[in-house]
């Protein structure tokens, strides 16, 4: 089959790799219907994270179950499934506590599982999904093509945006500011609205992203960044700042902004993969601002988010503004790196 591999900075290729097979009785073989590039895929792409040349990449996909191992009980060939960005057994102490991204037997696509067997990356034609019962979330029927983007967005960005708002305990009386206008930041706007916030300030300088933020429920847009952005948000919040700041980037600058935005007694939710971020413990002490978040337990949120998509209630797939065939996967990365695209869908 063909699958995406990374060979070094800015070197993404579509490669011929061995066809995956069911290797464990708990595996499912999924034929990918749509995949996408994640903001976190850009870290190795930009050479910030080192990679072994030829590493498989991609962790967001939806597809059709083609084959299941003998111990898989909840899935059958022909079903449409959403894959969360990590696999998990659904039965260990962490999974049962709602933290499947910390599963004792789980792991990540494009790497070896606990048995030393390669798990395919998501940006390819097929994926061997370990621990299929605990991992994959099926739809009751085959969804129409019009739902593909919305369901694909659940595999990571929407679940992650949801987690950010949830970690910041967003509720009806909150004023929320979202730092970051990537796909996750935009989904955090949508999540904040679904979780009841009435004032949602999206920080974005880019018109197409501002448009989606507004569609997703942002009540105000602040285009300024840094100190000017903080001043603008203060002005919109009677000079005091927000009760919940959602950090969706992962840089020290965005974390600093989030803490500057939070009013005393407020909360900062964070889901950006941290790169060089220092937690400002002194500010947390002085202002009584709580920090919570981390890698989203996507699998735990998927059934409810799936139902909202199937009911036509949310359209997180709006974040996709470029679709390329798998053969053009290098362009999928370049477009996101150069900010020509918010998020790219890749169709095998
Ligand atoms: Zn587990």
Coordinates of C-alpha atoms in Angstrom, one line a residue, residues 58-280:
X58 CA -0.4 10.8 10.6
X59 CA -2.8 10.1 13.4
X60 CA -6.2 11.5 12.3
X61 CA -8.4 9.3 10.1
X62 CA -11.7 7.8 9.5
X63 CA -12.5 4.7 7.4
X64 CA -14.2 1.4 6.9
X65 CA -13.5 -1.7 8.9
X66 CA -12.3 -4.3 6.4
X67 CA -11.3 -7.1 8.8
X68 CA -11.2 -7.8 12.5
X69 CA -9.3 -10.1 14.8
X70 CA -10.9 -13.1 16.5
X71 CA -11.3 -11.2 19.8
X72 CA -12.9 -8.1 18.5
X73 CA -16.6 -8.1 19.6
X74 CA -18.0 -4.6 19.0
X75 CA -17.0 -4.0 15.4
X76 CA -17.6 -5.8 12.1
X77 CA -16.4 -5.4 8.5
X78 CA -18.2 -2.7 6.6
X79 CA -18.7 -0.3 9.5
X80 CA -17.6 3.3 9.3
X81 CA -15.3 4.2 12.2
X82 CA -13.7 7.3 13.6
X83 CA -10.2 6.7 15.0
X84 CA -9.1 8.9 17.9
X85 CA -5.5 10.1 17.6
X86 CA -4.2 7.4 20.0
X87 CA -5.3 3.8 20.6
X88 CA -6.4 2.4 23.9
X89 CA -7.9 -0.7 25.4
X90 CA -10.9 0.9 27.1
X91 CA -10.5 -1.4 30.1
X92 CA -7.5 -0.4 32.1
X93 CA -7.7 1.9 35.2
X94 CA -6.9 5.0 33.2
X95 CA -9.4 4.3 30.4
X96 CA -12.1 3.5 33.0
X97 CA -11.3 6.8 34.7
X98 CA -11.8 8.7 31.4
X99 CA -8.2 9.1 30.4
X100 CA -7.7 6.8 27.4
X101 CA -4.8 8.9 26.1
X102 CA -2.9 7.5 29.1
X103 CA -3.9 3.9 28.5
X104 CA -1.6 1.4 30.1
X105 CA -1.6 -0.7 26.8
X106 CA -2.2 2.1 24.4
X107 CA 0.0 4.0 22.0
X108 CA 0.3 6.1 18.9
X109 CA 0.0 5.6 15.2
X110 CA 3.2 5.4 13.2
X111 CA 5.1 3.7 16.1
X112 CA 5.5 0.2 17.5
X113 CA 2.9 -1.2 19.8
X114 CA 3.7 -3.0 23.1
X115 CA 4.3 -6.2 21.2
X116 CA 6.9 -4.5 19.0
X117 CA 4.6 -4.6 16.0
X118 CA 4.4 -1.5 13.7
X119 CA 1.1 0.4 13.9
X120 CA 0.6 2.2 10.5
X121 CA 0.4 6.0 10.4
X122 CA -3.0 7.5 9.6
X123 CA -2.0 9.2 6.3
X124 CA -2.1 6.1 4.2
X125 CA -4.4 3.6 2.5
X126 CA -4.8 1.2 5.4
X127 CA -4.2 1.1 9.1
X128 CA -3.8 -1.8 11.5
X129 CA -5.6 -0.5 14.6
X130 CA -4.6 -2.3 17.8
X131 CA -7.1 -2.7 20.6
X132 CA -9.9 -2.0 18.1
X133 CA -12.8 -2.5 20.6
X134 CA -11.4 0.1 22.9
X135 CA -10.3 2.5 20.2
X136 CA -12.6 2.8 17.3
X137 CA -15.9 4.6 17.4
X138 CA -18.4 3.4 14.8
X139 CA -21.4 5.2 13.3
X140 CA -24.8 3.4 13.4
X141 CA -25.0 3.7 9.6
X142 CA -22.6 4.6 6.8
X143 CA -22.5 8.4 6.9
X144 CA -23.0 10.4 3.7
X145 CA -20.0 12.1 2.1
X146 CA -21.3 15.5 3.4
X147 CA -20.5 14.3 7.0
X148 CA -17.0 13.0 6.2
X149 CA -15.2 16.2 7.2
X150 CA -17.2 16.8 10.4
X151 CA -16.5 13.2 11.5
X152 CA -12.8 13.4 10.6
X153 CA -12.4 16.6 12.7
X154 CA -13.5 14.6 15.8
X155 CA -10.4 12.4 15.6
X156 CA -8.3 15.1 17.1
X157 CA -9.0 18.8 16.7
X158 CA -12.6 18.9 17.9
X159 CA -11.9 16.4 20.8
X160 CA -8.9 18.5 21.7
X161 CA -10.8 21.8 21.6
X162 CA -13.5 20.2 23.7
X163 CA -10.9 19.1 26.2
X164 CA -9.5 22.6 26.5
X165 CA -12.8 24.1 27.4
X166 CA -13.6 21.3 29.7
X167 CA -10.3 21.5 31.5
X168 CA -11.0 25.2 32.0
X169 CA -14.4 24.2 33.4
X170 CA -16.2 26.5 31.0
X171 CA -19.8 27.1 31.9
X172 CA -22.8 29.4 31.3
X173 CA -21.5 32.4 33.3
X174 CA -18.0 32.4 31.8
X175 CA -16.3 34.9 29.7
X176 CA -13.8 33.0 27.5
X177 CA -10.8 34.0 25.4
X178 CA -9.2 31.6 23.0
X179 CA -5.5 32.0 22.2
X180 CA -4.7 30.4 18.9
X181 CA -6.7 30.4 15.6
X182 CA -5.5 27.1 14.3
X183 CA -8.0 24.3 13.9
X184 CA -7.8 23.4 17.6
X185 CA -8.4 27.0 18.7
X186 CA -11.4 27.3 16.4
X187 CA -12.8 24.0 17.8
X188 CA -12.2 25.4 21.3
X189 CA -14.5 28.3 20.4
X190 CA -17.1 25.9 19.3
X191 CA -16.6 23.8 22.4
X192 CA -16.9 26.8 24.7
X193 CA -20.2 27.7 23.0
X194 CA -21.5 24.1 23.4
X195 CA -20.5 24.2 27.1
X196 CA -22.6 27.3 27.6
X197 CA -20.3 30.3 27.5
X198 CA -22.0 33.5 26.3
X199 CA -19.0 35.7 25.8
X200 CA -16.3 34.1 23.6
X201 CA -13.4 36.2 22.4
X202 CA -11.3 34.7 19.6
X203 CA -7.9 36.0 19.1
X204 CA -7.1 35.9 15.4
X205 CA -5.5 38.2 12.8
X206 CA -6.6 36.2 9.8
X207 CA -9.9 36.9 8.1
X208 CA -10.8 33.4 7.0
X209 CA -10.1 32.1 10.5
X210 CA -12.1 35.0 12.0
X211 CA -15.1 34.0 9.8
X212 CA -15.0 30.4 11.1
X213 CA -14.5 31.6 14.7
X214 CA -17.7 33.7 14.4
X215 CA -19.6 30.8 12.8
X216 CA -18.5 28.6 15.7
X217 CA -19.8 31.1 18.3
X218 CA -17.2 33.7 18.9
X219 CA -18.9 36.9 20.1
X220 CA -15.9 39.1 19.6
X221 CA -12.6 39.0 17.6
X222 CA -9.4 40.5 18.8
X223 CA -6.8 40.8 16.0
X224 CA -4.0 42.2 18.2
X225 CA -1.4 40.0 19.7
X226 CA 0.8 40.1 22.8
X227 CA 0.4 43.1 25.1
X228 CA -1.9 44.9 22.7
X229 CA -4.1 41.8 22.5
X230 CA -4.3 41.5 26.2
X231 CA -5.2 45.2 26.5
X232 CA -8.0 44.7 23.9
X233 CA -9.4 41.7 25.7
X234 CA -9.3 43.6 29.0
X235 CA -11.2 46.4 27.4
X236 CA -13.9 44.0 26.3
X237 CA -14.2 42.6 29.8
X238 CA -14.6 45.7 31.9
X239 CA -10.9 45.9 32.5
X240 CA -10.7 42.6 34.5
X241 CA -9.9 39.8 32.0
X242 CA -11.7 36.6 31.3
X243 CA -12.8 33.8 33.7
X244 CA -11.4 31.1 31.3
X245 CA -8.5 31.4 28.9
X246 CA -8.0 28.6 26.4
X247 CA -4.4 28.1 25.3
X248 CA -4.4 26.2 21.9
X249 CA -0.9 26.8 20.5
X250 CA 1.8 25.3 22.8
X251 CA 4.4 28.1 22.9
X252 CA 5.6 30.1 25.9
X253 CA 4.2 33.3 24.3
X254 CA 0.7 31.8 24.0
X255 CA 0.8 30.5 27.5
X256 CA 2.0 33.9 28.8
X257 CA -0.9 35.5 26.9
X258 CA -3.4 33.1 28.4
X259 CA -2.3 33.9 31.9
X260 CA -2.3 37.6 31.2
X261 CA -5.9 37.3 30.0
X262 CA -7.2 35.3 33.0
X263 CA -8.7 37.4 35.8
X264 CA -7.9 36.6 39.4
X265 CA -9.7 33.3 40.3
X266 CA -9.9 32.3 36.6
X267 CA -8.7 29.2 34.8
X268 CA -6.4 28.5 32.0
X269 CA -7.1 25.4 29.9
X270 CA -4.2 24.2 27.7
X271 CA -4.0 21.7 24.9
X272 CA -1.2 22.9 22.7
X273 CA 1.6 20.4 22.6
X274 CA 4.1 22.4 24.8
X275 CA 7.4 23.4 23.2
X276 CA 9.6 25.4 25.5
X277 CA 6.6 26.4 27.8
X278 CA 7.2 27.3 31.4
X279 CA 4.3 27.2 33.7
X280 CA 4.1 30.6 35.5

